[in-house]
Short mmCIF file of C-alpha atoms and ligand atoms in Angstrom, two decimals:
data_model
loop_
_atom_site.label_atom_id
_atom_site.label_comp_id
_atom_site.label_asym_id
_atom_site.label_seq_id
_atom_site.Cartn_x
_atom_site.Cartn_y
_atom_site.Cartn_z
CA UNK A 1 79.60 75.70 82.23
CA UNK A 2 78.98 79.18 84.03
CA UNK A 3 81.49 81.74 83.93
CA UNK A 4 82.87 80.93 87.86
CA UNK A 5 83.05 77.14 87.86
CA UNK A 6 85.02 77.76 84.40
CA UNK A 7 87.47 80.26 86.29
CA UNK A 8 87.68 77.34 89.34
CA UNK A 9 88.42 74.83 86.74
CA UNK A 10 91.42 76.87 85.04
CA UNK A 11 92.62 77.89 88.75
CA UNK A 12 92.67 74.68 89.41
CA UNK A 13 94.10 73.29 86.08
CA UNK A 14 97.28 74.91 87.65
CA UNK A 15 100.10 72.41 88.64
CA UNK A 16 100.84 73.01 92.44
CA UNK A 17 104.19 72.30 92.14
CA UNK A 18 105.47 75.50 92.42
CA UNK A 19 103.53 77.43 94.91
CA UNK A 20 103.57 81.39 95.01
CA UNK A 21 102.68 83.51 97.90
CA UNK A 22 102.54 86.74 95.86
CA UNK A 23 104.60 89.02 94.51
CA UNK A 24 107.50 89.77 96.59
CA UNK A 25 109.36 92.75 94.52
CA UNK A 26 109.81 94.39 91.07
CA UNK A 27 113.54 95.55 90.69
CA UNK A 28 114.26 97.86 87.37
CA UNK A 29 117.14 98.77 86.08
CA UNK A 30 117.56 102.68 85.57
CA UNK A 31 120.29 105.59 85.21
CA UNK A 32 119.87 107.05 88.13
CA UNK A 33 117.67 105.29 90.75
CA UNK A 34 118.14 108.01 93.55
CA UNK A 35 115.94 110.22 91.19
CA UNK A 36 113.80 107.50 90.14
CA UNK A 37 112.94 106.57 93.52
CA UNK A 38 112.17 110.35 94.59
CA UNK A 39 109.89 110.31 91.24
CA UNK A 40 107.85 106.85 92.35
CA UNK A 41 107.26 108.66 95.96
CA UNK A 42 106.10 112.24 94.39
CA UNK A 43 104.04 110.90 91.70
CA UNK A 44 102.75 107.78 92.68
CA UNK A 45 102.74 107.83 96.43
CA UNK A 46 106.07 105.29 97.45
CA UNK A 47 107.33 105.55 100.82
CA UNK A 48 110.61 105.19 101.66
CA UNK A 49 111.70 101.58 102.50
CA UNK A 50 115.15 100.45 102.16
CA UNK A 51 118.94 101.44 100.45
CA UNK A 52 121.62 99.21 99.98
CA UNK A 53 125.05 100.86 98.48
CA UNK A 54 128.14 102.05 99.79
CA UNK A 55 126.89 102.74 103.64
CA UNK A 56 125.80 98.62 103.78
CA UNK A 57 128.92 97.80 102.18
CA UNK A 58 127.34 97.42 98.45
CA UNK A 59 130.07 98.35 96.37
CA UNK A 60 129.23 98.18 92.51
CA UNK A 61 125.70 99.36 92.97
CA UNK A 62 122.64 101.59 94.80
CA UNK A 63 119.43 100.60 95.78
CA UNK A 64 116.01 102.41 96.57
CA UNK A 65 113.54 99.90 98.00
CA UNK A 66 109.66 102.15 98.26
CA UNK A 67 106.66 100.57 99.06
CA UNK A 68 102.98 100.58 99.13
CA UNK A 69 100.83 98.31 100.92
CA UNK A 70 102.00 95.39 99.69
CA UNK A 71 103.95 96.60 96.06
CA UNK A 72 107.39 97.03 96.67
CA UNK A 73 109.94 98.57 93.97
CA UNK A 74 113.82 98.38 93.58
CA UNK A 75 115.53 100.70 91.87
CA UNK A 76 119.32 100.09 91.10
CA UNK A 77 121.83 101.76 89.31
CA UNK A 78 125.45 100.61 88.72
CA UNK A 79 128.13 103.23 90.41
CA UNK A 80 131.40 101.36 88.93
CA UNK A 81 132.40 99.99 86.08
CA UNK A 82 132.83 96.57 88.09
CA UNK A 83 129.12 95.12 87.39
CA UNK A 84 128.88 94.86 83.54
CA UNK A 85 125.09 93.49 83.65
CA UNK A 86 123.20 96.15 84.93
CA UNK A 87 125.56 98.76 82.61
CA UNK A 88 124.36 96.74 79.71
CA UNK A 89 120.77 96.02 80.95
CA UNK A 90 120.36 99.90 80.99
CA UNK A 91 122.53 100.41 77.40
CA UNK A 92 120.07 98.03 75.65
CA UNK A 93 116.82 98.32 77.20
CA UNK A 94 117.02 101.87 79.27
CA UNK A 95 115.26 101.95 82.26
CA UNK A 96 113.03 98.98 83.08
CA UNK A 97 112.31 95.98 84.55
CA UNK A 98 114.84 93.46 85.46
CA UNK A 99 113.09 91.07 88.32
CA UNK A 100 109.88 89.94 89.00
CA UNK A 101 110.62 88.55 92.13
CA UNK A 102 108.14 85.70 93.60
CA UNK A 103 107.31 85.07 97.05
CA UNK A 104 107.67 81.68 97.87
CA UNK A 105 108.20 79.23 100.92
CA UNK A 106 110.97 77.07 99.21
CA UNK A 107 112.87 79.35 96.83
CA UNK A 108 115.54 76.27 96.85
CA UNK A 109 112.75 74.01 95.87
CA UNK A 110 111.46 76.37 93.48
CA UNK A 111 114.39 76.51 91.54
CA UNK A 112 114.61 72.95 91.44
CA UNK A 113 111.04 72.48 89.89
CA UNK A 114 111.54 75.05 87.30
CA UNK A 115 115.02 73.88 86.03
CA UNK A 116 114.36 70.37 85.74
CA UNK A 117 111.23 71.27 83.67
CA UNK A 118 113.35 73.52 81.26
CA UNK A 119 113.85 76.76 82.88
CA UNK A 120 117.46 78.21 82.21
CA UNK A 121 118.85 79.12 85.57
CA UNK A 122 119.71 82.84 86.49
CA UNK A 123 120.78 82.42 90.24
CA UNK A 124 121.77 79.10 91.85
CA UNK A 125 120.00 78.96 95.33
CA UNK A 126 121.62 81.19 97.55
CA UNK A 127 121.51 82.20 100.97
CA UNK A 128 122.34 85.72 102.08
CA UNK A 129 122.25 86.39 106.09
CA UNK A 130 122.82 89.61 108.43
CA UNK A 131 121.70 90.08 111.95
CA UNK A 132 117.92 89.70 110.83
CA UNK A 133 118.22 86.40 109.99
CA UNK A 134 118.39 84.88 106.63
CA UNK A 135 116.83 85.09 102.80
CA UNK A 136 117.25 82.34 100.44
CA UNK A 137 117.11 83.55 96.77
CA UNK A 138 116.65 81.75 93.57
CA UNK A 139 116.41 82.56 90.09
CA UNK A 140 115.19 81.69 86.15
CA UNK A 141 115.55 83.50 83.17
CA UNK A 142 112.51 85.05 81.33
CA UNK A 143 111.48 86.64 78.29
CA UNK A 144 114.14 89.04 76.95
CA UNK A 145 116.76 89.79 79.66
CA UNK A 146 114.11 89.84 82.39
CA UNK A 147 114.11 87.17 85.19
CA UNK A 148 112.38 86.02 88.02
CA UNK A 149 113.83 85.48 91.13
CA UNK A 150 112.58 83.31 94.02
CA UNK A 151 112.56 84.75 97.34
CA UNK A 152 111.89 82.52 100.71
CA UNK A 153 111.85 85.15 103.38
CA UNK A 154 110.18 82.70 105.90
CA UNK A 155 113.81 83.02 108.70
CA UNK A 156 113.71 86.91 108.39
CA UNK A 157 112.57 89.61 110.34
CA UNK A 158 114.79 92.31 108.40
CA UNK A 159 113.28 95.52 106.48
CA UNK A 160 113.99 93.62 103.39
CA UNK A 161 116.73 91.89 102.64
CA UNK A 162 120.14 91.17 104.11
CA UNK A 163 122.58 93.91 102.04
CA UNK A 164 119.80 96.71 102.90
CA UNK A 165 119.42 99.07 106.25
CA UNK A 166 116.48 101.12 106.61
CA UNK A 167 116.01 104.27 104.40
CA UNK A 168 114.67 106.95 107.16
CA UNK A 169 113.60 109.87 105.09
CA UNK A 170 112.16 113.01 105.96
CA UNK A 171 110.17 113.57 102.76
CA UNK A 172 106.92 110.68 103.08
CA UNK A 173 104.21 112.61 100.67
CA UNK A 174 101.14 110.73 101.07
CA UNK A 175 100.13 107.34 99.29
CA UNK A 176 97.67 107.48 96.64
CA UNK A 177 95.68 104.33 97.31
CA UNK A 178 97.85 101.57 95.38
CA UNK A 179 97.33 98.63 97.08
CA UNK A 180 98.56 95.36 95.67
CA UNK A 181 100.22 93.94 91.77
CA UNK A 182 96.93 92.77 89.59
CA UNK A 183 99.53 91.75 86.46
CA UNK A 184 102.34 92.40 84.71
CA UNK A 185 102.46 92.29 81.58
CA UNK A 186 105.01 90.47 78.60
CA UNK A 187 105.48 92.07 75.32
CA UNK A 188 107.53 89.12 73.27
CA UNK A 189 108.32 89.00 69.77
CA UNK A 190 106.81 87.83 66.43
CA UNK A 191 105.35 84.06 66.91
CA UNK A 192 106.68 83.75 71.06
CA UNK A 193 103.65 83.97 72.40
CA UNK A 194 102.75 80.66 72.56
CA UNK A 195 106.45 79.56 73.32
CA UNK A 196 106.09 81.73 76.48
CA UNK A 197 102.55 80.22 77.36
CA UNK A 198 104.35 76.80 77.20
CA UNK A 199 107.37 78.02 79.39
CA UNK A 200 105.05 79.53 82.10
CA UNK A 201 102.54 76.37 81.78
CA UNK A 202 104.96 74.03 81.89
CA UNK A 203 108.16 75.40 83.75
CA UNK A 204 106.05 77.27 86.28
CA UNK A 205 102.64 75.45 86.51
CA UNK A 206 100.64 78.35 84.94
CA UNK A 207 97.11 77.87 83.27
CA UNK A 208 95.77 80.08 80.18
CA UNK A 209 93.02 82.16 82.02
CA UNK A 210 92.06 84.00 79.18
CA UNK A 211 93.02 84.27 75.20
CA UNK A 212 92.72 87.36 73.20
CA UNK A 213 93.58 87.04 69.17
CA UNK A 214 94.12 89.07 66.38
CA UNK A 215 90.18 89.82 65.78
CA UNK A 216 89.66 90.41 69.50
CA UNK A 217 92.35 92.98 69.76
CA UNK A 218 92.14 95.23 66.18
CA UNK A 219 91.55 98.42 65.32
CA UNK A 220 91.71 100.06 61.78
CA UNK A 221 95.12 100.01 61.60
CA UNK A 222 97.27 97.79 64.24
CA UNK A 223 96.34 94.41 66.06
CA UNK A 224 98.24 92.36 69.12
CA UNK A 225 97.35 88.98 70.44
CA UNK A 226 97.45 87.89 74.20
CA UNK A 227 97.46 85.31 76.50
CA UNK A 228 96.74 85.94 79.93
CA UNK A 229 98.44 82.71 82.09
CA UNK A 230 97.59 82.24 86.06
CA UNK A 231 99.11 80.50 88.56
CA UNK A 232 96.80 78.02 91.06
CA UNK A 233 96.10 80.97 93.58
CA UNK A 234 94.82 83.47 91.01
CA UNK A 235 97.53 85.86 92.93
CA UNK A 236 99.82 85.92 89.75
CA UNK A 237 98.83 86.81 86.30
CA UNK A 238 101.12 87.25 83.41
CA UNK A 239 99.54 88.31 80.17
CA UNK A 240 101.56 88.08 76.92
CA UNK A 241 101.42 90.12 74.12
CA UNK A 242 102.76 89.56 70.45
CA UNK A 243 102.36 91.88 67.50
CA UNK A 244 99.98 90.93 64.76
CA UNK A 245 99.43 92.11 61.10
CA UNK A 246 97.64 95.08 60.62
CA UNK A 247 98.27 97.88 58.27
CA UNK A 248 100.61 100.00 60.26
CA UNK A 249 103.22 99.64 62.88
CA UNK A 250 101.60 98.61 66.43
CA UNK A 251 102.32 99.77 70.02
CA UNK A 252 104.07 95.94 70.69
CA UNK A 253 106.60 96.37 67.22
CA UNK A 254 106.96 100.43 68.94
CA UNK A 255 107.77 98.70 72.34
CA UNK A 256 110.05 95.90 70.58
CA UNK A 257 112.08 98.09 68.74
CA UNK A 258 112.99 100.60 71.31
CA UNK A 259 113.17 98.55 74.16
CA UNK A 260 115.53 95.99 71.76
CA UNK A 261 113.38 93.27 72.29
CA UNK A 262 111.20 91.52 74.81
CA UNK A 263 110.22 92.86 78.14
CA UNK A 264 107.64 94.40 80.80
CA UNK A 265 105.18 96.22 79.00
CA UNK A 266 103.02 97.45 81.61
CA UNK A 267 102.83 97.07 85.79
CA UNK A 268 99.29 96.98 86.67
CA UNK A 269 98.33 97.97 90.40
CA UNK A 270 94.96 97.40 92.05
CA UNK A 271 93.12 100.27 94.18
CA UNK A 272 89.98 100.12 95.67
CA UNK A 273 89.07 103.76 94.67
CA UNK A 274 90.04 104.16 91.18
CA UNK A 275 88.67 107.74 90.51
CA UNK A 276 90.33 109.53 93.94
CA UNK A 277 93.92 107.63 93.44
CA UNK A 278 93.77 109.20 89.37
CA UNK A 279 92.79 112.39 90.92
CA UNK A 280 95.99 112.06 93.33
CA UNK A 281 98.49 111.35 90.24
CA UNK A 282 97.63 113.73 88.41
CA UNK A 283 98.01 116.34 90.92
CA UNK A 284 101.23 115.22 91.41
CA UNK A 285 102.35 115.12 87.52
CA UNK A 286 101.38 111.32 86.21
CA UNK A 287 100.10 111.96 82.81
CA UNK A 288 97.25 109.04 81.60
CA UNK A 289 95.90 108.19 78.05
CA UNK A 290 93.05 110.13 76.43
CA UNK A 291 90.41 107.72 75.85
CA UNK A 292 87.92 108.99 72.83
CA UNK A 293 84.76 110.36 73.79
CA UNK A 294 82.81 108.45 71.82
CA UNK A 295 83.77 105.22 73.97
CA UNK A 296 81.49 106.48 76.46
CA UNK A 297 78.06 106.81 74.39
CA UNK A 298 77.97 102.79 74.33
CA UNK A 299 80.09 101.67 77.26
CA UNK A 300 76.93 101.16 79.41
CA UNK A 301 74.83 99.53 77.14
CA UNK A 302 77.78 96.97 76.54
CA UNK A 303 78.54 96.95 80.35
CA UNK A 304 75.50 97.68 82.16
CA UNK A 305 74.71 98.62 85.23
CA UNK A 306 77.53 100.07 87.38
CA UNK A 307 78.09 102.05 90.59
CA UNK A 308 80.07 104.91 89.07
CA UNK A 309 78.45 108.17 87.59
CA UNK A 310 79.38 107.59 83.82
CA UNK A 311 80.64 111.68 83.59
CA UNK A 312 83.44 110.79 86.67
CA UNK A 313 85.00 108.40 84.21
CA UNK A 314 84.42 110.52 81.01
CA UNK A 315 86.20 113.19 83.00
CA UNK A 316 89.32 110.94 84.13
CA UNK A 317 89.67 108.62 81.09
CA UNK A 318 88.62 105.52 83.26
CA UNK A 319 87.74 102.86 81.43
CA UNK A 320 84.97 100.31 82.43
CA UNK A 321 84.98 96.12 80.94
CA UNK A 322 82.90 93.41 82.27
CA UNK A 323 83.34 89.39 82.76
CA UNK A 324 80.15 87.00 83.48
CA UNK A 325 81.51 87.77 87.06
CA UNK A 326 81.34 91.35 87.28
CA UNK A 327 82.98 94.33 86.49
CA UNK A 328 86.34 96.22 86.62
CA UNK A 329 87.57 99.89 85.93
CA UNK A 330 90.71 100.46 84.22
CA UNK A 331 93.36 103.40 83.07
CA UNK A 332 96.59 103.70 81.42
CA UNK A 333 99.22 105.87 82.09
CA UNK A 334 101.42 107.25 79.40
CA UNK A 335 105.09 105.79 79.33
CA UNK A 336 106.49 106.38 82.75
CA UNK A 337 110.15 106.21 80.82
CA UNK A 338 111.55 108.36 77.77
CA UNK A 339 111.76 105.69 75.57
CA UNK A 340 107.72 104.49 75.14
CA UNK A 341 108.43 101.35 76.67
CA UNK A 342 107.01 100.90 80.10
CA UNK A 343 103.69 102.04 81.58
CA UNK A 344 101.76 101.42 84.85
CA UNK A 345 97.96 100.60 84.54
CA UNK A 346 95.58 101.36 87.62
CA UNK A 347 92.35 98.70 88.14
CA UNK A 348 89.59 98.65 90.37
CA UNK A 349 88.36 95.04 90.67
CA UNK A 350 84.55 95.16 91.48
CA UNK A 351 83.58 91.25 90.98
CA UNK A 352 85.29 90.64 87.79
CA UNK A 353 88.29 88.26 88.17
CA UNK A 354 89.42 88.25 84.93
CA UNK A 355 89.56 90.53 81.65
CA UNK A 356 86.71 91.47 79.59
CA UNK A 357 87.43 92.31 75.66
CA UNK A 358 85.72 95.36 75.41
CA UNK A 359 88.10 97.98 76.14
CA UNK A 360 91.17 97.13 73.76
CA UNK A 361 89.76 98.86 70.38
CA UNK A 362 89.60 102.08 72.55
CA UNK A 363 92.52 102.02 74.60
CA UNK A 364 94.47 101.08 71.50
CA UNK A 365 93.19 103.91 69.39
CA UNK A 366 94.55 106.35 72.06
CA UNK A 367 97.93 104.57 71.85
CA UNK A 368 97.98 104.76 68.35
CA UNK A 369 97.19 108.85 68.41
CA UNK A 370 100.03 108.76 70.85
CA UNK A 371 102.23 106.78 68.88
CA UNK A 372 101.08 109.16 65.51
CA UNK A 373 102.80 112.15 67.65
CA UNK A 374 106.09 110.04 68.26
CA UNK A 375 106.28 109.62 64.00
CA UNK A 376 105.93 105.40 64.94
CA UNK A 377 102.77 104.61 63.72
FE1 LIG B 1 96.78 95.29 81.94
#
């Protein structure tokens, strides 16, 4: 079977009952999201969106909505002792992701599909109105404390959601070129990857699009597995990571232990000029992985033929991995939070729809040099 039919045939493999529009929103968690907003703008090129607090008559929280194009991030931060949750979200994870919200046309319906196949609920259907009109949210729990939440935004005409005015701000630097979510990306514990490829095929309708074991994913000392599970659309993709044997301590047991357990690993946003938006962040500050510069004295020969001058992605630490359908260049930011838990990932799809195996042994031996500085090798 050639490589594309294959990919139709898992896209299609994918149960329709629970059809997703896109991403709608990523909402973290985080000590102080009026700074962590300002930070998102500066260094990766957010615009100012939305607030909910005080103002919109919010009372135990804030909110910074920013967008770009079509990625939108929340940012919350408890200002009272009255909501418990996102104080102890932040106490045992520090800042991270809480919601991957979905975009869907029936977030009632949604919810109703998931639970009754096993999902444990995390928000009843509810519907939430102001002069815009009206958004019905839903929600399941996830790995860790994470959750999705379903969000049917079909009767609104709003900013964002009801709960949220406008945030007018006089400080709009300039987007970098971040366009849309490729993946995000699970780290779960010891033996849950496959319990998590059963929840998301069977809860959610997902198909395995790719699988990556212990031999595919190894370097001298550490090794992962992954699963990489689609939905029907090929609009969602949720890989998930678990920690395998090696000699030493790997980047998903480093991840585990300081983010106390499962969560987001890594945000992954798509550009269509790869080498100009990593020029733009790290003007403004984002710092990205060293990739060793002996990756690039084979990367063509195991990749062939691509548009890119070779030395432009020496220079920026792009990486470069290949499927039967064509190629796609990839880079890793360092931890975007004190604690090495989160990171964003920036890819440039050019044919390839899925992942290619070529770039782990690499990008993990830069995480491991990274993790040899932190002592948690
Ligand atoms: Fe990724």
């Amino acid at each position: 079977m050639s490589e594309s039919i294959k990919l139709e045939k898992i896209f299609s493999d994918a149960q329709d009952f629970l059809p997703l529009l896109g991403t709608d929103y990523v909402e973290f968690y985080v000590g102080n999201a009026k700074q962590a907003a300002h930070f998102y703008k500066t260094a990766l090129g957010f615009q100012s969106l939305a607030y909910a607090g005080l103002e919109t008559g919010i009372k135990d929280r804030t909110s910074y909505v920013v967008v770009q194009d079509k990625i939108r991030l929340v940012f919350t931060t408890p200002i009272s002792n009255e909501n418990q949750d996102i104080h102890n979200h932040i106490e045992r994870h520090g800042d991270g992701v809480k919601v991957i919200a979905l975009w869907v046309d029936d977030a009632t319906q949604a919810w109703k599909e998931t639970t009754s196949r096993g999902a444990e609920s995390y928000l009843e259907p509810t519907v939430e109105k102001d002069t815009d009109g009206e958004v019905v949210k839903s929600g399941i729990k996830i790995y860790g404390d994470t959750v999705h939440i379903f969000i049917e935004r079909k009767n609104y005409k709003g900013v964002f959601m009801p709960g949220y005015q406008a945030w007018n701000s006089e400080y709009n630097p300039s987007a970098v070129g971040l366009k849309y979510i490729d993946h995000m990306v699970a780290n779960v514990g010891w033996g849950e990857m496959n319990v998590w490829e059963d929840f998301y095929n069977q809860t959610m309708g997902f198909a395995n699009l790719i699988t990556f074991d212990d031999k595919d994913i190894s370097t001298q000392y550490t090794a992962l597995m992954s699963k990489v599970m689609t939905n029907g659309n090929g609009r969602i993709k949720f890989p998930i990571n678990e920690p395998a044997e090696g000699l030493k301590k790997s980047q998903i047991e480093e991840y585990l232990d300081f983010n106390n357990g499962p969560g987001c690993q890594h945000i992954a946003v798509a550009t269509d000029d790869i080498v100009s938006t990593v020029c733009q962040m790290k003007k403004r500050g984002v710092e990205f992985l060293i990739i060793p510069e002996r990756y690039y004295d084979t990367v063509l020969d195991r990749v062939g033929e691509i548009d890119e001058e070779i030395l432009t992605l020496k220079q920026h630490n792009i990486l470069v991995d290949r499927d039967d359908e064509g190629y796609l260049l990839q880079i890793f930011t360092k931890p975007l939070t004190d604690r090495p838990t989160l990171f964003f990932e920036i890819i440039q799809r050019k044919g390839a729809k899925s992942f290619g195996k070529g770039n782990f042994k690499a990008l993990f031996e830069s995480i491991e040099a990274e993790q040899a500085k932190r002592g948690t090798l």
